[in-house]
Coordinates of C-alpha atoms in Angstrom, one line a residue:
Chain A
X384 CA 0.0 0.0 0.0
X385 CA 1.2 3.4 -0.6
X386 CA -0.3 6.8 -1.1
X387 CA 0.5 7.1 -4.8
X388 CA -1.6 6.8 -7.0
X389 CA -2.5 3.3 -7.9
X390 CA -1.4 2.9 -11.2
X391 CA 1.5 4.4 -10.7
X392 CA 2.6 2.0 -7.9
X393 CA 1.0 -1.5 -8.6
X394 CA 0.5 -3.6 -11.8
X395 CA -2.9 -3.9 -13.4
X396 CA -2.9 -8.0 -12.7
X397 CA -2.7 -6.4 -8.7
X398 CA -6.7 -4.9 -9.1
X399 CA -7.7 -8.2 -10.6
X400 CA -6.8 -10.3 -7.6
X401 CA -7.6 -7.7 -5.3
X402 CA -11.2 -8.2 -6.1
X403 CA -11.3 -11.9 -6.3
X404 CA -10.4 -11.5 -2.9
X405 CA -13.5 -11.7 0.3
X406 CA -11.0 -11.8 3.1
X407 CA -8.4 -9.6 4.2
X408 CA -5.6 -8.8 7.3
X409 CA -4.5 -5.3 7.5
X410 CA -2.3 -3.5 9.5
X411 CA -5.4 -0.5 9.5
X412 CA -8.9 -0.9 8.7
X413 CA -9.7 2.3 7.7
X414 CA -6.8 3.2 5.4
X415 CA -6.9 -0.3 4.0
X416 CA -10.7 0.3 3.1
X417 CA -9.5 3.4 1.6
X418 CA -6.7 1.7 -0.7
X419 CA -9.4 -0.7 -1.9
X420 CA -11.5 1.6 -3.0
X421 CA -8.8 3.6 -4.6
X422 CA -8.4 0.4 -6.6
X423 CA -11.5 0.0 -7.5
X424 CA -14.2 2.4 -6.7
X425 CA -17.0 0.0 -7.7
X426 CA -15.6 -2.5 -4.5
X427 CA -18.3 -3.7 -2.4
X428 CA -16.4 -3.2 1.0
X429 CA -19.4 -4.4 3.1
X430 CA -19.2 -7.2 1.9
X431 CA -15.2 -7.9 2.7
X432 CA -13.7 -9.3 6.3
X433 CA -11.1 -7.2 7.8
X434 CA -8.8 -8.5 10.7
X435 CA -6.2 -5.8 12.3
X436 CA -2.6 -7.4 12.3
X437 CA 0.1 -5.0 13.5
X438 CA 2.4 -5.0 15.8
X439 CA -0.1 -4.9 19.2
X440 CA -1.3 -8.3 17.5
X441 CA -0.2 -11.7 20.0
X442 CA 1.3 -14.3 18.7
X443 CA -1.4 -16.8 19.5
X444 CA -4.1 -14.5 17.4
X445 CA -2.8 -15.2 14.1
X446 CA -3.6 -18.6 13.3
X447 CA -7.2 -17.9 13.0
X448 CA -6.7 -15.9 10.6
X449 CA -6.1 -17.7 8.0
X450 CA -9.1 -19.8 9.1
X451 CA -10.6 -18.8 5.1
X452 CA -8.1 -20.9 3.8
X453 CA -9.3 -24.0 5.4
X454 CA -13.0 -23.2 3.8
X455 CA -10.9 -22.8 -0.1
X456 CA -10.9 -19.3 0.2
X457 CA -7.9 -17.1 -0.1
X458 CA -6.9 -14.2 2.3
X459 CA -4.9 -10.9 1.7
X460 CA -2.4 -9.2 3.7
X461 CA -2.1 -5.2 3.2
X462 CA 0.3 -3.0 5.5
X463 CA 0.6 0.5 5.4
X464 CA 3.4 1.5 3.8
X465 CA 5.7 -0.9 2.2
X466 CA 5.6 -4.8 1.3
X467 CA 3.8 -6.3 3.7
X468 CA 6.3 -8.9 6.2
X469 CA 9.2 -6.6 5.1
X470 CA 9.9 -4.3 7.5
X471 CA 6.4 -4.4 7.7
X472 CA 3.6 -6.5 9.7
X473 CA 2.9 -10.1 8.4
X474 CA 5.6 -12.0 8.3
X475 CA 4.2 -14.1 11.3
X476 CA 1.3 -15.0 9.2
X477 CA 3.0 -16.0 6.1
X478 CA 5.0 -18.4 7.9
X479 CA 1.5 -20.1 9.7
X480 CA 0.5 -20.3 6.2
X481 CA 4.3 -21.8 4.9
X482 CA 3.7 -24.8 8.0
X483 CA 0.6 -25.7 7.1
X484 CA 1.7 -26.0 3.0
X485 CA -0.6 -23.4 2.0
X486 CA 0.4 -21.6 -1.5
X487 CA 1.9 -18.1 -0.8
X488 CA 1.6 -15.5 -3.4
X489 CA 3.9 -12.1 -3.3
X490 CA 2.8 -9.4 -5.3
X491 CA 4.8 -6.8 -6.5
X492 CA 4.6 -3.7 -5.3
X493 CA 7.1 -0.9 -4.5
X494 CA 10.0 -1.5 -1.8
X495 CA 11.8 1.7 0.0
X496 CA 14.7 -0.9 0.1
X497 CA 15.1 -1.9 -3.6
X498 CA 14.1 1.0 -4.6
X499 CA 16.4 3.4 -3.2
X500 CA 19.3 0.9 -3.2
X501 CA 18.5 0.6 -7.4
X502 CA 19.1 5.0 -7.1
X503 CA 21.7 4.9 -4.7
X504 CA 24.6 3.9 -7.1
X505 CA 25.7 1.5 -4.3
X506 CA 26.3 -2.0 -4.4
X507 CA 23.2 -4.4 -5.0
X508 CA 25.7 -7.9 -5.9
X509 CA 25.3 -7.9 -1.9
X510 CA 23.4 -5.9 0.8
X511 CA 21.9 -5.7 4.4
X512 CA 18.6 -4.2 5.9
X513 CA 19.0 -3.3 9.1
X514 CA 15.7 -1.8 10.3
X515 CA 16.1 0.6 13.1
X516 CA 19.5 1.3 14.0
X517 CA 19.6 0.4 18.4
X518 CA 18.6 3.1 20.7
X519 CA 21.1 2.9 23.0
X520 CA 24.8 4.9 22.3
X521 CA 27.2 1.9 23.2
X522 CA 25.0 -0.6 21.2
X523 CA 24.5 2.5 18.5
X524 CA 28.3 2.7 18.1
X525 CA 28.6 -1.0 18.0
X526 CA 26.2 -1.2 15.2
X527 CA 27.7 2.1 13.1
X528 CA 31.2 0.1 13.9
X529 CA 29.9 -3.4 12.3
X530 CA 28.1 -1.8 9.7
X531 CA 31.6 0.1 8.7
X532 CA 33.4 -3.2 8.5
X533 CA 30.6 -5.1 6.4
X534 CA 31.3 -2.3 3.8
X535 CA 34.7 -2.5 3.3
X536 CA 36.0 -5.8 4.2
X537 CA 32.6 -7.4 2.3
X538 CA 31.3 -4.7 0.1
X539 CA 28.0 -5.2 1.5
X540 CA 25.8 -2.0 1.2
X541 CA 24.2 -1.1 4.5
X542 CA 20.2 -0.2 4.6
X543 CA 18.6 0.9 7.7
X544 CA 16.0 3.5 9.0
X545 CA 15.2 6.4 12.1
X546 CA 12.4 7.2 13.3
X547 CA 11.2 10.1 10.8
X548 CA 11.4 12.9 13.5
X549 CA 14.9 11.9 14.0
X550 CA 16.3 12.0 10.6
X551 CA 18.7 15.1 10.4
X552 CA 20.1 14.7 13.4
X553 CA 21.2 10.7 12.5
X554 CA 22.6 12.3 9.2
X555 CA 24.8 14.5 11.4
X556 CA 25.8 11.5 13.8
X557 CA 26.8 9.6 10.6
X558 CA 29.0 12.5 9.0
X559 CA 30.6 12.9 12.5
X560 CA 31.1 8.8 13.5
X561 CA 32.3 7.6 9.9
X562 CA 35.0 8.3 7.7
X563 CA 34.2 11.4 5.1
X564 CA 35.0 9.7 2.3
X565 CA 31.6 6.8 3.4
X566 CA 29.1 7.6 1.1
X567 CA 25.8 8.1 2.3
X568 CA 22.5 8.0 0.4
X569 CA 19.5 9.6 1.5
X570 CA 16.1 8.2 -0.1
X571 CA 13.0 10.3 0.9
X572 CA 9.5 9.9 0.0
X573 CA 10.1 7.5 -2.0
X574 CA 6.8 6.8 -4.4
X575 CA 5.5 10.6 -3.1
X576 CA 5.5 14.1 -4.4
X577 CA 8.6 15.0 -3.2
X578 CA 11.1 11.6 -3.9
X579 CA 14.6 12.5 -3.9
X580 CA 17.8 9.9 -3.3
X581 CA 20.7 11.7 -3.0
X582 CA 24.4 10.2 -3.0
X583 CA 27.7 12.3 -1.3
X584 CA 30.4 11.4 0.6
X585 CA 29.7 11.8 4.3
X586 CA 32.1 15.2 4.2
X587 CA 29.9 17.0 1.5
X588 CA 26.7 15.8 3.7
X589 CA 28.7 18.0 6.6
X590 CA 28.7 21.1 5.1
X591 CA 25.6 20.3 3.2
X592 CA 22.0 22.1 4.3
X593 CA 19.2 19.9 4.8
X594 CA 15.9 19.1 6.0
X595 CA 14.6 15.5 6.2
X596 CA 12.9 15.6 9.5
X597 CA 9.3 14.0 9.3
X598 CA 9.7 13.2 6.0
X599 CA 10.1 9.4 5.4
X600 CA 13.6 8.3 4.6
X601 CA 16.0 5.4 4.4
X602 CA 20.0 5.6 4.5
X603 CA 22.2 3.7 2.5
X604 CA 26.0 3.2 3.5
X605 CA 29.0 2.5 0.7
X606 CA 32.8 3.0 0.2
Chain B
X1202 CA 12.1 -6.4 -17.5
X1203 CA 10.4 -10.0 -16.9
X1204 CA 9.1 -12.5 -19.2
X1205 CA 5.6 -12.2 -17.2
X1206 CA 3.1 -10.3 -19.2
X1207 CA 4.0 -6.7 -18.6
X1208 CA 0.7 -6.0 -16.8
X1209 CA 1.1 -8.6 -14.3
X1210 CA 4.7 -7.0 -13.0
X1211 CA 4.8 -3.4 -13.8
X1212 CA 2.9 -0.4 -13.0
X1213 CA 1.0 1.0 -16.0
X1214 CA 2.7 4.3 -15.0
X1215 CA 6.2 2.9 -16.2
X1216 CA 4.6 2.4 -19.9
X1217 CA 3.9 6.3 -20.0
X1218 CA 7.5 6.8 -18.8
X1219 CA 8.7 4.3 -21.3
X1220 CA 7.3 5.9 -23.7
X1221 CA 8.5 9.7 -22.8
X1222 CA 12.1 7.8 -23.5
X1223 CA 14.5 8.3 -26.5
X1224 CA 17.5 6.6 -25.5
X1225 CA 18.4 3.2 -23.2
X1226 CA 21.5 1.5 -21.3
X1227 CA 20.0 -2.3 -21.5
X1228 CA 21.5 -5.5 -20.5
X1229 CA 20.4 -7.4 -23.7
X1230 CA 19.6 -5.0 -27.0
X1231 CA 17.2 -8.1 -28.9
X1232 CA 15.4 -8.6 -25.5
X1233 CA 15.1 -5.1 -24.6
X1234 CA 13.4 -4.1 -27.8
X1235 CA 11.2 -7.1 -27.6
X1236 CA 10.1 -6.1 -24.1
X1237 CA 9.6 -2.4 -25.7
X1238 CA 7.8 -3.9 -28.0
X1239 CA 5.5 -5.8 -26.0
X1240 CA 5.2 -2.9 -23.6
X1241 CA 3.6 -0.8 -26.6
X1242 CA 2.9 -2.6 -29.8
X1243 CA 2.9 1.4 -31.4
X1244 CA 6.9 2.5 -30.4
X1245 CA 8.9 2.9 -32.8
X1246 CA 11.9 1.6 -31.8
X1247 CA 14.0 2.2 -34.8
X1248 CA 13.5 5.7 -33.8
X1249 CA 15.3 5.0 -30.0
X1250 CA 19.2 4.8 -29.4
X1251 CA 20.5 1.8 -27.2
X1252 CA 23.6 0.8 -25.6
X1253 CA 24.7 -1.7 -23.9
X1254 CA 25.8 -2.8 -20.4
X1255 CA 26.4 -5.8 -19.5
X1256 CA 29.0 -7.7 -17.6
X1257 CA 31.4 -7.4 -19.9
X1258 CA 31.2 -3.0 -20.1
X1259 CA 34.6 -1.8 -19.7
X1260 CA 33.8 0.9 -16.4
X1261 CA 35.8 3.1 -19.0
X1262 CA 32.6 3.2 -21.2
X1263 CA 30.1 3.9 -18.7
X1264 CA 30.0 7.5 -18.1
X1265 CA 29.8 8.4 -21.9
X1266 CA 25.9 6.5 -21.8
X1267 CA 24.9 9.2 -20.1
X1268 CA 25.4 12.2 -22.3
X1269 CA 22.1 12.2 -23.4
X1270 CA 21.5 14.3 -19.5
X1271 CA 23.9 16.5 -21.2
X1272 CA 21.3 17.5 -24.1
X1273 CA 18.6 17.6 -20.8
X1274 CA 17.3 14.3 -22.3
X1275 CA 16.7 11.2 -19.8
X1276 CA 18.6 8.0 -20.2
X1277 CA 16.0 4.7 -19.4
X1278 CA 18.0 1.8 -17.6
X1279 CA 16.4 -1.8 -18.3
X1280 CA 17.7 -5.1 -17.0
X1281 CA 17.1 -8.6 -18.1
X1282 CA 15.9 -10.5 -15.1
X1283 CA 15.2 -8.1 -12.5
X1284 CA 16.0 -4.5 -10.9
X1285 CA 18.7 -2.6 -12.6
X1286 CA 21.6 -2.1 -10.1
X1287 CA 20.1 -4.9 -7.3
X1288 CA 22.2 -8.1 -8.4
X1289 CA 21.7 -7.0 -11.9
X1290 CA 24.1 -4.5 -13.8
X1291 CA 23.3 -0.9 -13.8
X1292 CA 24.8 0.4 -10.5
X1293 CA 28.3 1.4 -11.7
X1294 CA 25.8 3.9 -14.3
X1295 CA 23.7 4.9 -11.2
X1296 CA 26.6 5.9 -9.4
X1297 CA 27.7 8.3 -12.5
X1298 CA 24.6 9.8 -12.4
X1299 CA 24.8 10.4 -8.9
X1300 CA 28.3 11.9 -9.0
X1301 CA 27.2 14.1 -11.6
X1302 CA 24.3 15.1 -9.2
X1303 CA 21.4 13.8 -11.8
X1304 CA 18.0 12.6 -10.5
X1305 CA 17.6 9.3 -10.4
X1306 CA 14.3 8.1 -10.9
X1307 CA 14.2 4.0 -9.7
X1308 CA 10.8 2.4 -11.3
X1309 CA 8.6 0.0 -9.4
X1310 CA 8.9 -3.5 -10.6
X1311 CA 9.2 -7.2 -9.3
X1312 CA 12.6 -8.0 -7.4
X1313 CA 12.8 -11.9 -6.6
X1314 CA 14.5 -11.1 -3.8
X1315 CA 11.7 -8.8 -1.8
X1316 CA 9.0 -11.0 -3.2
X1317 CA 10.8 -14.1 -2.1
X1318 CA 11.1 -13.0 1.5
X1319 CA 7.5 -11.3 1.8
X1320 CA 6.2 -15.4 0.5
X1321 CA 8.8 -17.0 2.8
X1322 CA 8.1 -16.3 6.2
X1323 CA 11.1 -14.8 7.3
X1324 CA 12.5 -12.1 8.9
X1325 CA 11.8 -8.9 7.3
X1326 CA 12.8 -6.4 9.7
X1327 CA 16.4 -7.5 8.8
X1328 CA 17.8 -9.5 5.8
X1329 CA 20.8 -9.8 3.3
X1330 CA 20.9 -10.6 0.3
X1331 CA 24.8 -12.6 -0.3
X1332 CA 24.7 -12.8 -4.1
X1333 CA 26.1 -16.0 -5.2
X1334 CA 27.9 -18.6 -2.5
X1335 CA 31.4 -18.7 -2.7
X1336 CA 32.9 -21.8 -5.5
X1337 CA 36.0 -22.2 -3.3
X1338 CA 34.9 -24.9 -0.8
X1339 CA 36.5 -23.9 2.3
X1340 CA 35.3 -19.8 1.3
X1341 CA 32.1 -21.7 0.3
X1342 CA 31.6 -23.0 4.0
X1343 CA 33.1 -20.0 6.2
X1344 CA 30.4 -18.5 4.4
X1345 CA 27.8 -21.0 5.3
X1346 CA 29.3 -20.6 8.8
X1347 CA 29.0 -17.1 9.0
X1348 CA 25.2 -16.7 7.4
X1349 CA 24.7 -19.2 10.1
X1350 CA 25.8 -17.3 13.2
X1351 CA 23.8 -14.0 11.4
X1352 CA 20.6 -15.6 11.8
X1353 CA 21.0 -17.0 15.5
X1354 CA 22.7 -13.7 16.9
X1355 CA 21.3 -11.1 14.3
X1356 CA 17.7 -12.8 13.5
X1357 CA 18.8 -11.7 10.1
X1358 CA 17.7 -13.5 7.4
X1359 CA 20.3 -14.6 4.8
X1360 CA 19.3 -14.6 1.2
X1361 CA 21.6 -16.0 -1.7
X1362 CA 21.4 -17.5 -5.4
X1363 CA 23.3 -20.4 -7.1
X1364 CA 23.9 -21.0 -11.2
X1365 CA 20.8 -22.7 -12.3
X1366 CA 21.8 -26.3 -12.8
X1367 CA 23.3 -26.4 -9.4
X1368 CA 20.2 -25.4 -7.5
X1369 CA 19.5 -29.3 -6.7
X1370 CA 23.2 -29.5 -5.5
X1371 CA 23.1 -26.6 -3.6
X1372 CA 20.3 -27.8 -1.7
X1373 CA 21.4 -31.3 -0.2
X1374 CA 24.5 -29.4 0.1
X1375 CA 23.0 -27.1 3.0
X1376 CA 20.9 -29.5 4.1
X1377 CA 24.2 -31.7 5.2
X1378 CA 26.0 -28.6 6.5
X1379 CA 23.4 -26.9 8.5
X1380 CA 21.6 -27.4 11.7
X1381 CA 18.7 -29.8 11.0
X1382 CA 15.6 -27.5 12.2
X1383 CA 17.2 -24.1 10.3
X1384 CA 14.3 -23.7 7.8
X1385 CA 15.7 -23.2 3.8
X1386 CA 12.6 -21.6 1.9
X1387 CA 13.6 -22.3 -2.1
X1388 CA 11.5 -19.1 -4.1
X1389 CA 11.6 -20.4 -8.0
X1390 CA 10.3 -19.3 -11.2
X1391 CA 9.4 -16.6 -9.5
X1392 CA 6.3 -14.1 -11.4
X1393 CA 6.5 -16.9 -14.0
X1394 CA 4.3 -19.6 -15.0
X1395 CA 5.9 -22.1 -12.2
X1396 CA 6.0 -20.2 -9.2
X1397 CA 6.8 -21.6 -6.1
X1398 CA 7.7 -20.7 -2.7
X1399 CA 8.4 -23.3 -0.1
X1400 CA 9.5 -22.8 3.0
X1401 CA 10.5 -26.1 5.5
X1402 CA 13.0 -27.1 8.0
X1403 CA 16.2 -28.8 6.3
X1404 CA 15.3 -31.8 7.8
X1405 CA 12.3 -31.6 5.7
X1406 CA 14.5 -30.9 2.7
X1407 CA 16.5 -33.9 3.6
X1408 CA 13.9 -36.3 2.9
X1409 CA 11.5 -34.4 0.4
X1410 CA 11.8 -35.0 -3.6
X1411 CA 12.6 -31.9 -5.7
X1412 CA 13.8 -30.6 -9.0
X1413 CA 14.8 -26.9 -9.3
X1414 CA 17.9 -27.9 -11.9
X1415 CA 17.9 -25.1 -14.3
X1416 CA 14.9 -23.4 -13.1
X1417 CA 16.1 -20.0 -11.5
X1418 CA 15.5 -20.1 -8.2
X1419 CA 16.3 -17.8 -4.8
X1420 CA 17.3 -19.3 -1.2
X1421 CA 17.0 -17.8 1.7
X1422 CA 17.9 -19.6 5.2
X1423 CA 16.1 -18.4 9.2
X1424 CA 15.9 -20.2 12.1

């Protein structure tokens, strides 16, 4: 799901299956009930079952949610912003669904991940997502340390993402903890209005003016 | 680029931008205008310049693709099997372009690897994708090793491919060297006409029939 517009986003084949769908588990209701719509205005959304999964959801829940499948019907997964299970909620469900040997179906859609590493420039023969980077200095430093030796001594570009409020000042905390000549590529809004991926060395990001705060983003780190 | 019907793996917004485009850096010239072609049956593709990059580009020759930018015209970037620049050529062009501060516009479309590890159950809060294993034996198994300890201490998901005709090979091969209940999930043909996903402890794999010789195929291994 994203807030582009849909055909902009998603392939055609996307709206087909979308409405030969009854049952769905979203990470929101409402928005989700919005995105359908947006797919396909004539969508009889009364008609559809909605279960919430996101991350308040226990364990022990999701099982019965893909109680459909057991009747020959097949269930969707929608999260909010991304793919869903990647970096995104349902990932616990698709692996109930892998034990029991149902069919799994993965439909493409647009990634933050591949899409900024495919603008970055950087390495893609090998790369790492690292989510959220830790909260905690010591284990922050550790992390910034680890991610640094991945690069050089494995070329491994290095994927994570802050908390949106948070973003200028973790630019500033990686031009001041890494070498200047680390490359660091900002992707924001990536699918929005205002995308922009941007690739410098960690000096030129120093001296650079910017303003990322509140505006989604994910870093990329190369030599 | 895919051999799926176009509709079923890109967003019908990439055919406007397709056809906005006069000149291309493609991995395969005959494919790339036959994908063209089968994007929109009206292009005239006599009329469109292409170049191309493959493995074999001399980096030498790279930054003269995009001159085109120079004329304020934009360059289109097409791969053979999936995202340019993401285990696929293109990055070493991407990386021009970024240098030369151009915007770089990545285009929605399916990546084996994200669609693999939203079907496989795994981890998607952190993953890596390792390109191909290592041939050397004894690199071949530090590198087992090491994806090994990534998922117990990391949680991180380890993601990799293997030459076609070994996929079989590669697969009693892990399921020998790793611990029995690490689950192997084998994504193959995947937005083609065979896709599977299947995810099951080695053990499983151990004692299960299978045939993925020559059909392309993506790995990834979790706990």
């Amino acid at each position: 799901m994203s807030d582009a517009p849909v055909e902009t986003v998603l392939p055609q084949a996307n709206i087909e299956v979308i409405r030969s769908l009854r049952h769905f588990v979203v990470e929101n209701i409402r928005t989700a009930r919005r995105f359908l719509k947006r797919c396909d205005r004539s969508i009889d959304i009364d008609s559809l079952t909605f279960v919430t999964l996101d991350e308040h959801t226990r364990p022990e829940d999701i099982p019965a949610m893909l109680s459909p499948m057991e009747a020959g019907e097949s269930v969707g997964v929608i999260s909010e912003a991304g793919c869903p299970a990647v970096a995104d909620p349902g990932a616990d469900l698709v692996a109930v669904a892998q034990q029991r040997g149902y069919e799994v179906i993965p439909m493409v859609g647009p990634s933050s991940i591949i899409l900024s590493l495919m603008a970055s420039g950087f390495n893609g023969q090998t790369f790492a997502f690292n989510g959220y980077l830790p909260h905690d200095s010591k284990a922050r430093s550790a992390k910034l340390k680890e991610m640094e030796r991945r690069i050089r001594a494995e070329r491994q570009t290095q994927i994570f993402i802050e908390t949106p409020y948070r973003n200028n000042r973790l630019i500033a905390e990686l031009a001041a903890a890494l070498p200047p000549a680390m490359k660091l590529c900002v992707a924001s809004d990536i699918t929005g209005p205002a995308q922009s991926v941007v690739t410098l060395p960690l000096s030129a990001w120093r001296q650079r003016k910017y303003d990322y705060d509140k505006i989604p983003s994910i870093f990329l780190l190369y030599s």
